[in-house]
PDB file of C-alpha atoms in Angstrom:
ATOM      1  CA  MET A  85       0.015  -0.064  -0.048  1.00 47.00           C
ATOM      2  CA  ALA A  86       1.371   3.428  -1.049  1.00 50.00           C
ATOM      3  CA  GLY A  87      -0.004   6.512   0.655  1.00 52.00           C
ATOM      4  CA  GLY A  88      -3.345   4.636   1.578  1.00 56.00           C
ATOM      5  CA  VAL A  89      -3.779   3.447  -2.012  1.00 57.00           C
ATOM      6  CA  ILE A  90      -3.750  -0.104  -2.995  1.00 56.00           C
ATOM      7  CA  VAL A  91      -1.348  -0.597  -5.883  1.00 56.00           C
ATOM      8  CA  LEU A  92      -1.555  -3.865  -8.056  1.00 54.00           C
ATOM      9  CA  ARG A  93       1.214  -4.563 -10.413  1.00 71.00           C
ATOM     10  CA  PRO A  94       0.838  -5.640 -12.979  1.00 86.00           C
ATOM     11  CA  TYR A  95      -2.327  -3.814 -12.997  1.00 94.00           C
ATOM     12  CA  ARG A  96      -5.624  -5.748 -13.439  1.00 97.00           C
ATOM     13  CA  VAL A  97      -8.296  -3.967 -15.462  1.00 98.00           C
ATOM     14  CA  ALA A  98     -11.826  -5.206 -16.195  1.00 98.00           C
ATOM     15  CA  VAL A  99     -13.274  -4.017 -19.494  1.00 98.00           C
ATOM     16  CA  TYR A 100     -16.892  -4.121 -20.608  1.00 97.00           C
ATOM     17  CA  GLY A 101     -17.126  -2.027 -23.926  1.00 95.00           C
ATOM     18  CA  THR A 102     -14.862  -0.917 -26.749  1.00 96.00           C
ATOM     19  CA  LEU A 103     -11.724  -2.402 -25.081  1.00 97.00           C
ATOM     20  CA  LYS A 104     -13.024  -5.987 -25.343  1.00 97.00           C
ATOM     21  CA  ARG A 105     -11.734  -8.385 -27.937  1.00 96.00           C
ATOM     22  CA  HIS A 106     -12.962  -7.608 -31.584  1.00 95.00           C
ATOM     23  CA  GLN A 107     -13.981  -4.151 -30.500  1.00 96.00           C
ATOM     24  CA  SER A 108     -12.622  -0.680 -31.763  1.00 96.00           C
ATOM     25  CA  ASN A 109     -10.286   0.131 -28.955  1.00 97.00           C
ATOM     26  CA  HIS A 110      -8.988  -3.304 -28.094  1.00 98.00           C
ATOM     27  CA  ARG A 111      -5.676  -2.298 -29.731  1.00 98.00           C
ATOM     28  CA  VAL A 112      -4.861  -0.294 -26.695  1.00 98.00           C
ATOM     29  CA  LEU A 113      -4.460  -3.647 -24.747  1.00 98.00           C
ATOM     30  CA  ALA A 114      -2.040  -5.065 -27.331  1.00 96.00           C
ATOM     31  CA  GLY A 115       0.503  -7.222 -25.424  1.00 95.00           C
ATOM     32  CA  SER A 116      -1.673  -7.461 -22.302  1.00 98.00           C
ATOM     33  CA  ARG A 117      -2.508 -10.897 -20.925  1.00 98.00           C
ATOM     34  CA  LEU A 118      -6.167 -11.931 -20.819  1.00 98.00           C
ATOM     35  CA  VAL A 119      -6.911 -13.372 -17.346  1.00 98.00           C
ATOM     36  CA  GLY A 120     -10.354 -14.355 -18.342  1.00 98.00           C
ATOM     37  CA  GLU A 121     -13.910 -13.619 -18.682  1.00 98.00           C
ATOM     38  CA  CYS A 122     -16.603 -13.380 -16.149  1.00 97.00           C
ATOM     39  CA  SER A 123     -19.821 -11.608 -15.048  1.00 96.00           C
ATOM     40  CA  LEU A 124     -19.760  -8.592 -12.703  1.00 96.00           C
ATOM     41  CA  ASN A 125     -22.891  -7.884 -10.818  1.00 94.00           C
ATOM     42  CA  SER A 126     -21.758  -4.599  -9.167  1.00 96.00           C
ATOM     43  CA  ILE A 127     -22.098  -2.532 -12.228  1.00 96.00           C
ATOM     44  CA  VAL A 128     -24.946  -1.657 -14.809  1.00 95.00           C
ATOM     45  CA  LEU A 129     -24.108  -0.625 -18.335  1.00 95.00           C
ATOM     46  CA  TYR A 130     -25.817   2.254 -20.146  1.00 94.00           C
ATOM     47  CA  ASP A 131     -25.865   2.943 -23.849  1.00 92.00           C
ATOM     48  CA  LEU A 132     -23.974   6.146 -24.576  1.00 92.00           C
ATOM     49  CA  GLY A 133     -24.231   5.907 -28.306  1.00 89.00           C
ATOM     50  CA  PRO A 134     -20.909   4.698 -29.630  1.00 91.00           C
ATOM     51  CA  TYR A 135     -19.781   3.115 -26.385  1.00 92.00           C
ATOM     52  CA  PRO A 136     -21.281   2.057 -23.067  1.00 94.00           C
ATOM     53  CA  GLY A 137     -20.717   3.553 -19.665  1.00 95.00           C
ATOM     54  CA  ALA A 138     -20.875   1.628 -16.290  1.00 96.00           C
ATOM     55  CA  LYS A 139     -22.418   2.916 -13.100  1.00 96.00           C
ATOM     56  CA  LEU A 140     -22.044   1.275  -9.657  1.00 96.00           C
ATOM     57  CA  GLU A 141     -25.373  -0.449  -9.303  1.00 93.00           C
ATOM     58  CA  ARG A 142     -26.415  -3.954  -8.742  1.00 92.00           C
ATOM     59  CA  SER A 143     -27.235  -5.899 -11.675  1.00 90.00           C
ATOM     60  CA  GLN A 144     -27.925  -9.513 -13.037  1.00 89.00           C
ATOM     61  CA  GLY A 145     -24.367  -9.425 -14.345  1.00 92.00           C
ATOM     62  CA  VAL A 146     -22.338  -7.664 -16.996  1.00 95.00           C
ATOM     63  CA  LEU A 147     -19.890  -9.658 -19.097  1.00 96.00           C
ATOM     64  CA  ILE A 148     -16.348  -8.338 -18.667  1.00 97.00           C
ATOM     65  CA  GLU A 149     -12.895  -9.344 -19.666  1.00 98.00           C
ATOM     66  CA  VAL A 150     -10.071  -8.907 -17.127  1.00 99.00           C
ATOM     67  CA  TYR A 151      -6.565  -8.180 -18.270  1.00 99.00           C
ATOM     68  CA  GLU A 152      -3.132  -7.734 -16.709  1.00 98.00           C
ATOM     69  CA  VAL A 153      -1.510  -4.503 -18.132  1.00 98.00           C
ATOM     70  CA  ASP A 154       1.846  -2.809 -17.526  1.00 96.00           C
ATOM     71  CA  GLY A 155       2.239   0.745 -16.449  1.00 94.00           C
ATOM     72  CA  PRO A 156       2.355   2.421 -19.774  1.00 95.00           C
ATOM     73  CA  THR A 157      -0.709   0.565 -21.004  1.00 97.00           C
ATOM     74  CA  PHE A 158      -2.516   1.606 -17.743  1.00 96.00           C
ATOM     75  CA  ALA A 159      -1.649   5.170 -18.583  1.00 95.00           C
ATOM     76  CA  ARG A 160      -2.954   4.881 -22.082  1.00 97.00           C
ATOM     77  CA  LEU A 161      -6.232   3.386 -20.718  1.00 98.00           C
ATOM     78  CA  ASP A 162      -6.606   6.375 -18.313  1.00 97.00           C
ATOM     79  CA  ALA A 163      -6.120   8.780 -21.299  1.00 96.00           C
ATOM     80  CA  LEU A 164      -8.519   6.915 -23.551  1.00 97.00           C
ATOM     81  CA  GLU A 165     -11.220   6.875 -20.749  1.00 96.00           C
ATOM     82  CA  GLY A 166     -10.633  10.533 -19.834  1.00 95.00           C
ATOM     83  CA  TYR A 167      -9.565   9.699 -16.214  1.00 96.00           C
ATOM     84  CA  ASP A 168      -7.920  12.470 -14.361  1.00 92.00           C
ATOM     85  CA  ALA A 169      -6.018  11.186 -11.332  1.00 90.00           C
ATOM     86  CA  ALA A 170      -5.705  14.777  -9.984  1.00 92.00           C
ATOM     87  CA  SER A 171      -9.548  15.280  -9.914  1.00 91.00           C
ATOM     88  CA  PRO A 172     -11.181  11.912 -10.598  1.00 90.00           C
ATOM     89  CA  ALA A 173     -14.772  13.446 -10.251  1.00 88.00           C
ATOM     90  CA  MET A 174     -14.145  15.763 -13.176  1.00 90.00           C
ATOM     91  CA  GLY A 175     -13.058  13.310 -15.760  1.00 92.00           C
ATOM     92  CA  LEU A 176     -15.315  11.469 -18.242  1.00 94.00           C
ATOM     93  CA  TYR A 177     -14.771   8.259 -16.192  1.00 96.00           C
ATOM     94  CA  ASP A 178     -13.495   7.493 -12.680  1.00 97.00           C
ATOM     95  CA  ARG A 179     -11.583   4.508 -11.859  1.00 96.00           C
ATOM     96  CA  LYS A 180     -12.611   2.046  -9.017  1.00 96.00           C
ATOM     97  CA  LEU A 181     -11.025  -1.140  -7.672  1.00 97.00           C
ATOM     98  CA  LEU A 182     -13.712  -3.713  -7.587  1.00 98.00           C
ATOM     99  CA  ASP A 183     -13.961  -7.352  -6.620  1.00 97.00           C
ATOM    100  CA  THR A 184     -14.554  -9.582  -9.478  1.00 98.00           C
ATOM    101  CA  PRO A 185     -14.863 -13.377  -9.785  1.00 97.00           C
ATOM    102  CA  LEU A 186     -11.182 -13.297 -11.132  1.00 98.00           C
ATOM    103  CA  GLY A 187      -9.893 -11.091  -8.316  1.00 97.00           C
ATOM    104  CA  ARG A 188      -9.621  -7.408  -7.702  1.00 97.00           C
ATOM    105  CA  ALA A 189      -9.487  -5.215 -10.898  1.00 98.00           C
ATOM    106  CA  TRP A 190      -9.756  -1.627 -11.852  1.00 98.00           C
ATOM    107  CA  VAL A 191     -13.059  -0.657 -13.608  1.00 98.00           C
ATOM    108  CA  TYR A 192     -13.849   2.661 -15.311  1.00 98.00           C
ATOM    109  CA  ILE A 193     -17.071   4.096 -13.981  1.00 98.00           C
ATOM    110  CA  TYR A 194     -18.992   6.778 -16.029  1.00 96.00           C
ATOM    111  CA  ASN A 195     -18.959   9.960 -14.094  1.00 95.00           C
ATOM    112  CA  HIS A 196     -21.940  11.825 -15.559  1.00 93.00           C
ATOM    113  CA  ALA A 197     -25.795  11.346 -15.449  1.00 91.00           C
ATOM    114  CA  VAL A 198     -27.306   8.535 -17.597  1.00 90.00           C
ATOM    115  CA  SER A 199     -30.738   8.150 -19.061  1.00 78.00           C
ATOM    116  CA  LYS A 200     -32.569   5.334 -17.150  1.00 74.00           C
ATOM    117  CA  GLY A 201     -34.070   4.265 -20.484  1.00 71.00           C
ATOM    118  CA  GLY A 202     -30.579   3.717 -21.810  1.00 89.00           C
ATOM    119  CA  GLU A 203     -29.749   0.789 -19.506  1.00 89.00           C
ATOM    120  CA  ILE A 204     -28.301  -2.308 -21.244  1.00 87.00           C
ATOM    121  CA  ARG A 205     -30.293  -5.099 -19.461  1.00 74.00           C
ATOM    122  CA  VAL A 206     -28.907  -8.216 -20.858  1.00 72.00           C
ATOM    123  CA  GLY A 207     -25.355  -9.530 -20.510  1.00 79.00           C
ATOM    124  CA  GLY A 208     -23.225  -6.767 -21.883  1.00 84.00           C
ATOM    125  CA  TRP A 209     -22.066  -4.687 -24.722  1.00 82.00           C
ATOM    126  CA  PRO A 210     -22.274  -4.994 -27.720  1.00 81.00           C
ATOM    127  CA  GLN A 211     -25.721  -6.563 -27.605  1.00 66.00           C
TER     128      GLN A 211
END
C-alpha cells in the first residue's frame, strides 16, 4: 500500500465495452494478458451511443474481460477513458478497484448522469 492507495502490479483492469476483444479500442490492450472472462454484478451498463458507460449499481451481471496490463498501458487506458487522477470526479470516467470473480480489478465508471431508458439489461455490450 502506497499512501493509503492499494497498488496492483501488474495492474488488473476489467473491460466491458470498446476495449473488449474484436472491438474498436482493443488495440490499446495489445501485449496485455487476458486473465479471463466473467460476469460482474456490481455494475450496470448504459448505452451512450458509440460506447457504453458503467455505473455502480447492482445488476444481474455484466460480461467483462479482465486483463493484466503494464504501467504504460494503464496510462494509455486512463487517457482513453478521460480519467484525471488529480481530480477523478471531473473526468469522463472515474476508476474504481472492484472485486470480480477473477480477483480485484480496476473498472472505469462513468462520471455523468445517464438516461434510465438507456440501461443495457442483458449480458453486456455490444448486444
